[in-house]
Amino acid sequence: MRKILLTAAATAATACLALTACGPGGGSGDKPSATRPTGALPSAASATPTPADTAGDGSAAPGAGAGDDHSALALGVPSRTVGTKLVGILEITPTTVVYAERAGGIAARFGTFAVITTKDASLTANAADEEPANGTKGGWRWAAPDGQSLAAGNGAASKVSVRGYDGAGAIGPGTSQLRSETFDLTPAQAGAGGTLVYTDATGTESRWKVPAVDSGPQVADVRKRLAP
């Protein structure tokens, strides 16, 4: 009989240990377990950073991370963009900015030309070209600190051609071109520098912060070519 009672007691003790609480009002709902946090665990989606959250080479999406002045790239930093008519991939690298009141004997209508040189490279098996300027919907524009936006070639800028940086047309696979874009700016629009914006065929923007003074490795060469 004693053996039976001892066996029953042991069984009851084992059952009690299997529960999180055996006291009055028993059940684990009365207080949290010591090994489980009281808050909700993060989901796998929120715990895993997306490409936009991480620093990288931007290859996850053309122009990724270039949505405002705080994320604007520096001159010399490339951005991958989709070619016009959605054909090919262009890697575009603005390299130099030169400011001038006159270019090749042409006077700026609004006071100052900002000449930007770029290196465009085709990265796919298809020839690729830049999106043509179309206001704020495509191509190149200058975003001034006061919020004004101007398309490349505005004012007298359309008359400026920089020999040696005048590449045009589709760029063959695995090759590159030197190009230039010119903006005709007021002193206020040019005085504090600005943001260079390129919008590709998908509507994706790439942005570069442009210094307020001549900058880049081709400054001397461009200035010589802009002389009358």
XYZ file of C-alpha atoms in Angstrom:
228
model
C 0.000 0.000 0.000
C 2.839 2.347 0.925
C 4.514 1.607 -2.401
C 1.334 2.526 -4.251
C 1.070 5.869 -2.388
C 4.701 6.750 -3.140
C 4.207 5.954 -6.816
C 1.090 8.160 -6.972
C 2.939 11.048 -5.302
C 5.824 10.783 -7.754
C 3.436 10.813 -10.685
C 1.692 13.939 -9.344
C 5.027 15.715 -8.863
C 6.081 14.900 -12.421
C 2.782 16.237 -13.760
C 3.221 19.430 -11.763
C 6.693 20.044 -13.187
C 5.295 19.723 -16.692
C 3.120 22.784 -16.040
C 4.487 26.347 -15.933
C 2.669 26.983 -12.626
C 0.836 24.777 -10.125
C -0.246 27.340 -7.558
C -3.626 28.985 -7.138
C -4.945 30.467 -10.351
C -2.404 28.173 -12.083
C -1.423 28.583 -15.702
C 1.372 30.446 -17.407
C -0.860 33.412 -18.173
C -0.416 34.869 -14.650
C 3.227 35.949 -15.197
C 5.683 35.761 -18.085
C 8.098 32.909 -18.427
C 11.697 33.772 -17.537
C 12.912 32.492 -20.920
C 10.484 34.319 -23.229
C 10.337 38.081 -23.920
C 7.083 39.843 -23.146
C 7.064 41.780 -26.432
C 6.321 40.370 -29.852
C 9.254 38.891 -31.716
C 10.249 40.734 -34.919
C 9.121 39.143 -38.135
C 11.664 37.780 -40.568
C 10.846 40.623 -42.975
C 11.532 43.357 -40.439
C 14.672 41.677 -39.165
C 16.218 41.337 -42.619
C 17.497 44.593 -44.169
C 16.423 45.385 -47.701
C 18.919 46.525 -50.378
C 17.734 50.098 -49.875
C 18.673 49.918 -46.176
C 22.228 48.738 -46.710
C 25.268 50.466 -48.055
C 26.402 48.871 -51.299
C 27.357 49.533 -54.883
C 23.815 50.438 -55.948
C 23.564 47.530 -58.365
C 20.381 46.187 -56.760
C 18.361 48.702 -58.745
C 19.384 51.443 -61.168
C 19.745 54.696 -59.337
C 18.833 53.095 -55.991
C 19.260 55.272 -52.971
C 19.353 58.482 -54.954
C 16.028 59.966 -53.932
C 17.105 63.327 -52.342
C 20.044 65.660 -51.665
C 21.037 63.679 -48.571
C 21.514 60.563 -50.661
C 22.993 62.340 -53.696
C 26.237 60.856 -54.957
C 29.493 62.759 -55.304
C 30.987 63.599 -58.680
C 32.997 60.629 -59.897
C 30.617 58.039 -58.439
C 28.827 55.950 -61.116
C 25.157 55.042 -61.264
C 23.628 52.225 -63.317
C 20.640 53.324 -65.386
C 18.332 51.762 -67.974
C 18.903 52.842 -71.582
C 16.345 54.702 -73.632
C 13.391 52.620 -74.852
C 14.319 50.203 -72.022
C 17.231 48.808 -74.050
C 20.516 48.018 -72.323
C 22.144 49.251 -69.129
C 24.207 52.448 -69.014
C 26.654 53.235 -66.241
C 26.802 57.015 -66.026
C 29.585 58.836 -64.172
C 29.557 62.653 -63.971
C 33.200 63.625 -63.555
C 33.737 67.397 -63.775
C 31.876 70.687 -63.435
C 33.076 73.991 -64.886
C 31.320 77.337 -64.474
C 31.754 80.040 -67.106
C 30.005 83.218 -68.243
C 30.959 82.458 -71.831
C 31.636 79.214 -73.694
C 33.192 79.174 -77.157
C 32.289 82.842 -77.635
C 28.660 82.269 -76.567
C 27.369 84.297 -73.623
C 25.103 82.697 -71.056
C 21.619 84.175 -71.344
C 21.025 84.073 -67.593
C 24.575 84.725 -66.399
C 26.438 81.440 -65.872
C 26.958 78.214 -67.764
C 27.431 75.054 -65.723
C 29.155 72.471 -67.917
C 29.100 68.881 -66.635
C 31.216 66.168 -68.249
C 30.223 62.506 -67.990
C 31.544 59.109 -68.914
C 28.828 56.737 -70.183
C 29.551 53.015 -70.484
C 27.324 50.286 -71.950
C 27.300 47.241 -69.669
C 25.164 44.778 -71.637
C 25.185 42.973 -74.974
C 22.878 45.623 -76.439
C 23.846 49.139 -77.480
C 22.396 51.669 -75.036
C 21.763 55.408 -75.091
C 20.762 58.134 -72.656
C 17.142 59.162 -72.273
C 16.602 62.427 -74.218
C 15.859 65.558 -72.220
C 12.132 65.898 -71.619
C 11.576 68.486 -68.927
C 11.337 66.720 -65.566
C 10.254 63.404 -67.118
C 13.525 62.234 -68.596
C 17.165 63.029 -69.247
C 19.264 65.609 -67.402
C 18.223 68.500 -65.206
C 19.702 70.833 -62.610
C 17.949 71.120 -59.246
C 18.861 74.398 -57.574
C 18.859 74.784 -53.760
C 15.730 76.969 -53.972
C 13.815 74.110 -55.598
C 13.937 75.345 -59.193
C 14.538 72.630 -61.791
C 16.000 73.283 -65.240
C 16.426 70.881 -68.153
C 19.819 70.589 -69.823
C 20.204 72.794 -72.889
C 18.017 75.587 -71.535
C 18.652 79.225 -72.443
C 21.816 79.561 -74.525
C 23.158 76.207 -73.261
C 21.866 74.378 -76.342
C 24.468 76.261 -78.431
C 27.411 75.018 -76.345
C 29.418 72.043 -77.582
C 32.558 70.848 -75.808
C 34.877 69.211 -78.344
C 36.119 65.887 -77.027
C 33.102 65.573 -74.731
C 30.451 65.553 -77.433
C 29.657 61.843 -77.672
C 26.153 61.060 -78.897
C 24.033 58.166 -80.106
C 23.843 54.584 -78.926
C 26.935 53.271 -77.149
C 28.122 49.859 -78.293
C 28.385 46.913 -75.915
C 31.449 47.111 -73.695
C 32.407 50.602 -74.880
C 32.149 54.102 -73.411
C 31.788 57.740 -74.479
C 32.711 61.104 -72.996
C 29.753 63.458 -73.037
C 28.777 66.820 -71.594
C 25.620 68.558 -70.442
C 25.298 72.333 -70.144
C 22.876 74.411 -68.076
C 22.260 78.170 -68.336
C 21.855 79.398 -64.764
C 21.259 82.622 -62.915
C 23.945 83.600 -60.373
C 21.597 82.492 -57.583
C 21.000 79.097 -59.194
C 24.728 78.507 -59.652
C 26.163 80.304 -56.618
C 25.551 77.548 -54.079
C 26.040 74.603 -56.403
C 23.160 72.260 -57.016
C 22.011 68.716 -57.616
C 22.500 67.040 -60.981
C 19.563 64.742 -61.753
C 19.280 62.095 -64.452
C 15.953 60.302 -65.040
C 16.138 57.082 -67.058
C 13.561 55.266 -69.207
C 11.952 53.678 -66.134
C 11.474 57.043 -64.418
C 14.203 56.235 -61.884
C 16.317 59.181 -60.763
C 20.058 59.267 -60.134
C 21.370 62.313 -58.273
C 24.797 63.846 -57.774
C 25.765 66.761 -55.560
C 27.570 69.416 -57.621
C 30.041 71.729 -55.854
C 29.719 75.487 -56.253
C 33.244 75.775 -57.700
C 35.045 74.136 -60.619
C 35.720 70.523 -59.615
C 36.921 67.293 -61.174
C 39.913 65.910 -63.073
C 39.084 67.537 -66.433
C 38.683 71.159 -65.264
C 41.776 72.490 -67.072
C 41.004 70.584 -70.257
C 37.360 71.699 -70.356
C 38.282 75.326 -69.674
C 40.729 75.239 -72.575
C 38.082 73.799 -74.889
C 35.532 76.429 -73.800
C 37.872 79.277 -74.685
C 36.898 81.295 -77.800
